[in-house]
Short mmCIF file of C-alpha atoms and ligand atoms in Angstrom, two decimals:
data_model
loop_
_atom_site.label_atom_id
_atom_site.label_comp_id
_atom_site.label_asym_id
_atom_site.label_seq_id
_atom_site.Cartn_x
_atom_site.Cartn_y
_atom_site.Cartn_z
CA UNK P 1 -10.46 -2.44 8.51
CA UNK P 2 -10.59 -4.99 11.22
CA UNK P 3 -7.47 -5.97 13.64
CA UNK P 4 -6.57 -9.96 13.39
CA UNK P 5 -6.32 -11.79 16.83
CA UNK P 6 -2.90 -11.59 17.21
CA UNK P 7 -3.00 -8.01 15.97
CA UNK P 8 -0.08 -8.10 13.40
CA UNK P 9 -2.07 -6.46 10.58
CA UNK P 10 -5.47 -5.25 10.00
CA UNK P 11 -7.22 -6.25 7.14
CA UNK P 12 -10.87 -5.52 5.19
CA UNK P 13 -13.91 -7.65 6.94
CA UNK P 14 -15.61 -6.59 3.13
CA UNK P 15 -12.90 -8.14 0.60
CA UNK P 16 -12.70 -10.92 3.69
CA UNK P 17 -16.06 -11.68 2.62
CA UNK P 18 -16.46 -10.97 -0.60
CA UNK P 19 -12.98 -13.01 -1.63
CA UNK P 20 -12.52 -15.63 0.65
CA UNK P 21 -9.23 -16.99 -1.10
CA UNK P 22 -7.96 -13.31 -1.23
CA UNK P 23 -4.95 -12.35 1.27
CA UNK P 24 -4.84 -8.58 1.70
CA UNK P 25 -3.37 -7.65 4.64
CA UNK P 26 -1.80 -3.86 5.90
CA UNK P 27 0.78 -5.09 9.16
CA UNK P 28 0.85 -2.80 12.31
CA UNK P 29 3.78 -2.38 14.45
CA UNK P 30 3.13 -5.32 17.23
CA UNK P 31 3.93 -8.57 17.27
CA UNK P 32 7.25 -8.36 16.21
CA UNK P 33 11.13 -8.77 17.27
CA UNK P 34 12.53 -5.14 16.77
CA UNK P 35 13.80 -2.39 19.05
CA UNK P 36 13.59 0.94 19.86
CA UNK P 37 11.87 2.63 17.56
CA UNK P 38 11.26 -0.20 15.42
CA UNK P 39 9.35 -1.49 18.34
CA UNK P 40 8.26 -4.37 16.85
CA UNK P 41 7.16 -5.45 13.86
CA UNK P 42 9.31 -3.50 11.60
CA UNK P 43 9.03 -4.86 8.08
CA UNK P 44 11.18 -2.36 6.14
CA UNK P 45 14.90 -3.77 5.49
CA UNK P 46 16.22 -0.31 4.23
CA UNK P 47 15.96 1.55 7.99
CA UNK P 48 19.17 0.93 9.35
CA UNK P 49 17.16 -2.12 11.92
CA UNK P 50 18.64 -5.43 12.38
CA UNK P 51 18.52 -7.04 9.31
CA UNK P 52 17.95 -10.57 11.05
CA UNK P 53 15.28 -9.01 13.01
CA UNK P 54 13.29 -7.48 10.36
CA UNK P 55 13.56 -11.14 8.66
CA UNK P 56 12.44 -12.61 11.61
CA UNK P 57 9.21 -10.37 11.59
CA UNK P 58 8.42 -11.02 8.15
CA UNK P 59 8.04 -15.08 8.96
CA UNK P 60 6.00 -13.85 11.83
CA UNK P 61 3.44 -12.20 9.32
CA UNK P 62 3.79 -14.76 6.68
CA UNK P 63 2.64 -17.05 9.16
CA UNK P 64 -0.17 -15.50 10.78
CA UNK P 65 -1.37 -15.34 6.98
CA UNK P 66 -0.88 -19.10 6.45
CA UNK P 67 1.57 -18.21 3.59
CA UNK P 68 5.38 -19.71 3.68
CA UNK P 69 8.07 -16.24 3.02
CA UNK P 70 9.43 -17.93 0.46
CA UNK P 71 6.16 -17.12 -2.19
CA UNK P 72 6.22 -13.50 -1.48
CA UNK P 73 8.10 -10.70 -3.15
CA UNK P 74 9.31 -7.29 -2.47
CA UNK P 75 10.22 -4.54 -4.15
CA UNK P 76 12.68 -1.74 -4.02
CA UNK P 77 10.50 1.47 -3.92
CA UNK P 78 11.72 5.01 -5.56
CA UNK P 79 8.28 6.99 -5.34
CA UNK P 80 7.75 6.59 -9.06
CA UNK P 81 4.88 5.78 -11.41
CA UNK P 82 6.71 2.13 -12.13
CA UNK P 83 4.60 -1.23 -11.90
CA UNK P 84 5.74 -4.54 -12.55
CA UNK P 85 4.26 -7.64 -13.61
CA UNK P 86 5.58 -10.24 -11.84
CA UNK P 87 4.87 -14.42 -11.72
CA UNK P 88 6.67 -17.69 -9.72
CA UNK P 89 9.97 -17.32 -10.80
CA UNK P 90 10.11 -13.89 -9.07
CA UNK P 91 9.07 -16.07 -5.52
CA UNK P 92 11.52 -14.87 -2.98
CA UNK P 93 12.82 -11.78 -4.36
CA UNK P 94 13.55 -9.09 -1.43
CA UNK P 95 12.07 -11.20 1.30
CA UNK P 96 16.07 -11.45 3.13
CA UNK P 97 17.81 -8.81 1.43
CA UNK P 98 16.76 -5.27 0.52
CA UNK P 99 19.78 -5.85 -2.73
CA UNK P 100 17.64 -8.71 -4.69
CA UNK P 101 13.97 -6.86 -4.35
CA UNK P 102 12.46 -6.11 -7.64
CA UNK P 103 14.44 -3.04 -8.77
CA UNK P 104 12.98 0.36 -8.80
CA UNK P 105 9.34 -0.20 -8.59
CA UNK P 106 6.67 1.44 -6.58
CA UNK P 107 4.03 -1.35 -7.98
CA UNK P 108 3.81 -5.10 -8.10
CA UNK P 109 0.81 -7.02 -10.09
CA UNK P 110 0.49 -10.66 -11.31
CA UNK P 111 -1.78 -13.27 -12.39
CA UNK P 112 0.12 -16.19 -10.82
CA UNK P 113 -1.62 -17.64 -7.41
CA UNK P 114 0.27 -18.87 -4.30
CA UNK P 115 2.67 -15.12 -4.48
CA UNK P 116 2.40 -12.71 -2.24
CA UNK P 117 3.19 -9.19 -3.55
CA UNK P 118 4.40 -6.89 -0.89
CA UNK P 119 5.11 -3.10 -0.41
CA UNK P 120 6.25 -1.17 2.51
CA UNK P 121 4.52 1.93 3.79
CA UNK P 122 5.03 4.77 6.77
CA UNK P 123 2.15 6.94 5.73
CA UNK P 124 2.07 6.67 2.09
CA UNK P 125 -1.29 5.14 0.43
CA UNK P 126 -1.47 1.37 0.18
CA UNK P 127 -3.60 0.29 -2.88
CA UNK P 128 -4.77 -3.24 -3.21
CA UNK P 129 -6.30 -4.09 -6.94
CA UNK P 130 -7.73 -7.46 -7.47
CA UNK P 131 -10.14 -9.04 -10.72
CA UNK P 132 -11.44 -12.27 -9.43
CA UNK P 133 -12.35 -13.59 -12.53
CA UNK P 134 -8.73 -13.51 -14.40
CA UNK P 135 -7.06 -13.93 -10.99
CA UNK P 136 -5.01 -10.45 -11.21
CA UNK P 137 -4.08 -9.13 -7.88
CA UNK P 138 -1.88 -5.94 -7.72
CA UNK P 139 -0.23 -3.80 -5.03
CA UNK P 140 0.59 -0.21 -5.22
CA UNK P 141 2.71 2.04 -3.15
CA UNK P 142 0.90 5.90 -3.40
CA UNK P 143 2.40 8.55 -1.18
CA UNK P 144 1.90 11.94 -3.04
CA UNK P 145 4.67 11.93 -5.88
CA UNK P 146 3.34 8.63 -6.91
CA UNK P 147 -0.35 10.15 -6.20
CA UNK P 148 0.01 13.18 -8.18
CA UNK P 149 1.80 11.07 -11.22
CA UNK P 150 -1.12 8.52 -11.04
CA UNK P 151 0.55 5.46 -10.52
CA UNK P 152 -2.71 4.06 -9.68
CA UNK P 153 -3.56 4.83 -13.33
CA UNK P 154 -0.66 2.93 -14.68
CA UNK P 155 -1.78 0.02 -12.70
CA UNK P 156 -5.12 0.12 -14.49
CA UNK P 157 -3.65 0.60 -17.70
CA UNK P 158 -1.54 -2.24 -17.48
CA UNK P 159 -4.00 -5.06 -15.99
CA UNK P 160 -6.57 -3.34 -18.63
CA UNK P 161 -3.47 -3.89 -21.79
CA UNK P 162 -3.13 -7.52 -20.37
CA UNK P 163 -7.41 -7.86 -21.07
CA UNK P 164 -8.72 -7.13 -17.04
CA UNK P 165 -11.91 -5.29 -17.58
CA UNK P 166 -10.79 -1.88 -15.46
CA UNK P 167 -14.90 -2.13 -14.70
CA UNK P 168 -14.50 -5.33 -13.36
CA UNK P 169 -11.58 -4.17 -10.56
CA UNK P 170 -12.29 -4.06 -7.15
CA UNK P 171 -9.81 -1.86 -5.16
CA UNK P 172 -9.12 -1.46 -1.31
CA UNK P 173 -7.29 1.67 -0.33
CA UNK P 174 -5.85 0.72 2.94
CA UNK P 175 -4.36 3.00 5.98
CA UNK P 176 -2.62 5.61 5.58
CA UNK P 177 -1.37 9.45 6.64
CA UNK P 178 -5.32 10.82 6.82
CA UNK P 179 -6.45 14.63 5.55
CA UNK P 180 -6.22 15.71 9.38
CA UNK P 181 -2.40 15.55 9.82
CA UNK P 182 -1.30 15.82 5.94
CA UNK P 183 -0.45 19.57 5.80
CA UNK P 184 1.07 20.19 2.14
CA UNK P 185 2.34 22.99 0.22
CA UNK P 186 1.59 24.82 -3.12
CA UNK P 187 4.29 22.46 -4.45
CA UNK P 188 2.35 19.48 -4.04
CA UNK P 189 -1.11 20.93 -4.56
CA UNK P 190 0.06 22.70 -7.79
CA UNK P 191 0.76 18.96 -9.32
CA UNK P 192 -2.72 17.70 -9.12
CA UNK P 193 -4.08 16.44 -12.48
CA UNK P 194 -6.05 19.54 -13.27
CA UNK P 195 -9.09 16.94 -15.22
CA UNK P 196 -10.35 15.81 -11.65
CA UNK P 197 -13.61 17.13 -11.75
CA UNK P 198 -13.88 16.95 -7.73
CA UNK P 199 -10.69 19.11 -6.58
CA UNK P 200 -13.05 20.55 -3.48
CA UNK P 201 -12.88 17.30 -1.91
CA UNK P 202 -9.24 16.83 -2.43
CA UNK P 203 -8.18 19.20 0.25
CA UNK P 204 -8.80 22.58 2.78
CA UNK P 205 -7.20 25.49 2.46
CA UNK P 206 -5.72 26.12 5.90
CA UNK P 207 -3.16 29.32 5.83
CA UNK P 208 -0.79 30.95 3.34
CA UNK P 209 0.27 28.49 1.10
CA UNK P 210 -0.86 25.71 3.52
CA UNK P 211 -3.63 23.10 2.80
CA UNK P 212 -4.46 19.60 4.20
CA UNK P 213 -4.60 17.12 1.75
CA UNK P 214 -6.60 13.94 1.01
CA UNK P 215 -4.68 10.73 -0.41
CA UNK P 216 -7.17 8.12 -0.04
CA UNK P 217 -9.50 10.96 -1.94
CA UNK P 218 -7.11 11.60 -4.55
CA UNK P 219 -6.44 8.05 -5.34
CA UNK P 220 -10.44 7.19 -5.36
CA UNK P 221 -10.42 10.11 -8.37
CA UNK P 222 -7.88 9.14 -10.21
CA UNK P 223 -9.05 5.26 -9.94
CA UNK P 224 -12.48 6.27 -11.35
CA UNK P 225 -11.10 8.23 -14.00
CA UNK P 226 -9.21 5.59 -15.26
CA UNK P 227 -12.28 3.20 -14.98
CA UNK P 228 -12.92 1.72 -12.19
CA UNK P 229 -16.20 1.79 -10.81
CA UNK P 230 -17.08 4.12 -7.41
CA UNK P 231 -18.68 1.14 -6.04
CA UNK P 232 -15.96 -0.94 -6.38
CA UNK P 233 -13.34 1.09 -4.54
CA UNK P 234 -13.02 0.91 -0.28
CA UNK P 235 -11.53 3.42 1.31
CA UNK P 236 -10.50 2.37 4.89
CA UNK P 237 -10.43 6.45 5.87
CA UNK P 238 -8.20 5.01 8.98
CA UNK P 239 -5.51 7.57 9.75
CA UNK P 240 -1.23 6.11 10.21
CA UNK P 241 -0.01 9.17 11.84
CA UNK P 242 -3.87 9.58 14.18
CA UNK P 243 -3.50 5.24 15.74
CA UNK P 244 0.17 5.94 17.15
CA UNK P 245 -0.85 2.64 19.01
CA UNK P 246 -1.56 0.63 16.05
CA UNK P 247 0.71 1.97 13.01
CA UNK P 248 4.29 3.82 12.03
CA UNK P 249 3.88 7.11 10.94
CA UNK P 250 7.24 8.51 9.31
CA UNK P 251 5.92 12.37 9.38
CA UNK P 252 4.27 12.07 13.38
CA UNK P 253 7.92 9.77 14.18
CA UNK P 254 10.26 12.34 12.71
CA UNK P 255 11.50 9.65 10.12
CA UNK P 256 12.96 7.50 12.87
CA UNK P 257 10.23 4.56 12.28
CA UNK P 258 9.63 1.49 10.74
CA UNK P 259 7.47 -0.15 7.72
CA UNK P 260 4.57 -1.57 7.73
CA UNK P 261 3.56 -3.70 4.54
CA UNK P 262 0.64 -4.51 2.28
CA UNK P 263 0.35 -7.71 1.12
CA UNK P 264 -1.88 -8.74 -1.36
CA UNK P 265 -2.16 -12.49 -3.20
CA UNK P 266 -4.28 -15.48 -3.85
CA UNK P 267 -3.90 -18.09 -2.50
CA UNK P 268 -3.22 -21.37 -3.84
ZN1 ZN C 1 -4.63 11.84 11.31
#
């Protein structure tokens, strides 16, 4: 991932190259208008920040990426396996008030250019789909509930019932908490889909009932068992809670932190 010059998100110098007319963007936390420690570009509404402030920081992104607010659309995230198609009359949604985002939905995906589907993150996985050919971008947010129920899969399954060759998806799994400060229990470990043929590369056993666990990995498994080809996934390996001068990090901040958010859309 590469820093823009302005530094208010970091984005993938391969998609940049490979699809030109492709916005995918992951924000950082400068640039912006907030305080404390929302210091500055907070882009999460539900934090207890200034609402007007958070608002104010979202223009600030939307125009760095050439893109007016107005097209983009958030949604209100629950950790679950839900994804949502969405198209233009969902423009807007979320983008002033946490209330109207797209209800209960941890995954946004449409076929409609000029929107820009957006998810907020503090560690969990950011996972950017796109087929170039039937215009489908997608945007899924993967910390480990939604990891360990696959809601990666369900995108797949979805673009693949609505006739997107899964073989044909390229996906970008952007920043987020890395293996090296992701220390999990049995709980979590015990939920991972026993048919992953690579489970040594998921995570380290560190102590009694204490392992370090790999995200991005788990993500790039479950991807390719639902289709997608190894060659078409990116991992950006960067660490949220390791750049404490680049990103939020809600497990390394204690939970007082803001969002960052991945943004994903064609433009028109
Ligand atoms: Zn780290």
């Amino acid at each position: 991932m590469i820093a823009d010059k302005s530094n208010t998100f970091v984005e993938s110098a391969v998609w940049k190259e490979k699809f030109p007319n492709l916005t995918a963007v992951f924000t950082t936390k400068h640039g912006g208008i907030s305080k404390k420690h929302f210091s500055s570009l907070n882009t999460g509404l539900h934090v207890d920040d200034q609402p007007n402030d958070v608002i104010q920081n979202r223009h600030i992104i939307a125009q760095n990426c050439g893109w007016d607010l107005k097209n983009w659309i958030f949604a209100d995230q629950v950790h679950g396996t839900r994804v949502v198609q969405v198209n233009a009359h969902h423009a807007g949604m979320g983008t002033d008030s946490y209330e109207k985002a797209v209800k209960a939905a941890d995954g946004l995906w449409t076929f409609d250019q000029g929107l820009g589907l957006a998810l907020g993150f503090a560690d969990c996985v950011p996972v950017y789909f796109t087929e170039p050919e039937t215009g489908f971008a997608g945007v899924a947010h993967a910390g480990w509930k939604g990891s360990v129920s696959n809601i990666t899969g369900e995108m797949i399954r979805q673009a693949s019932e609505a006739g997107v060759c899964a073989d044909k998806i390229h996906v970008l799994i952007g920043p987020s908490i890395g293996k090296c400060c992701y220390q999990v229990d049995s709980r979590v470990i015990d939920q991972i889909p026993q048919e992953l043929s690579e489970h040594n590369k998921l995570y380290e056993v560190i102590g009694d009932n204490q392992y370090k666990l790999n995200l991005q990995e788990l993500n790039k498994q479950l991807l390719m068992m639902a289709g997608v080809k190894e060659e078409n996934i990116l991992l950006s390996e960067m660490c949220t809670a390791c750049h404490e001068d680049v990103f939020f990090s809600h497990r390394r901040d204690d939970g007082k932190t803001g969002r960052m958010s991945a943004v994903i859309g064609w433009r028109e």
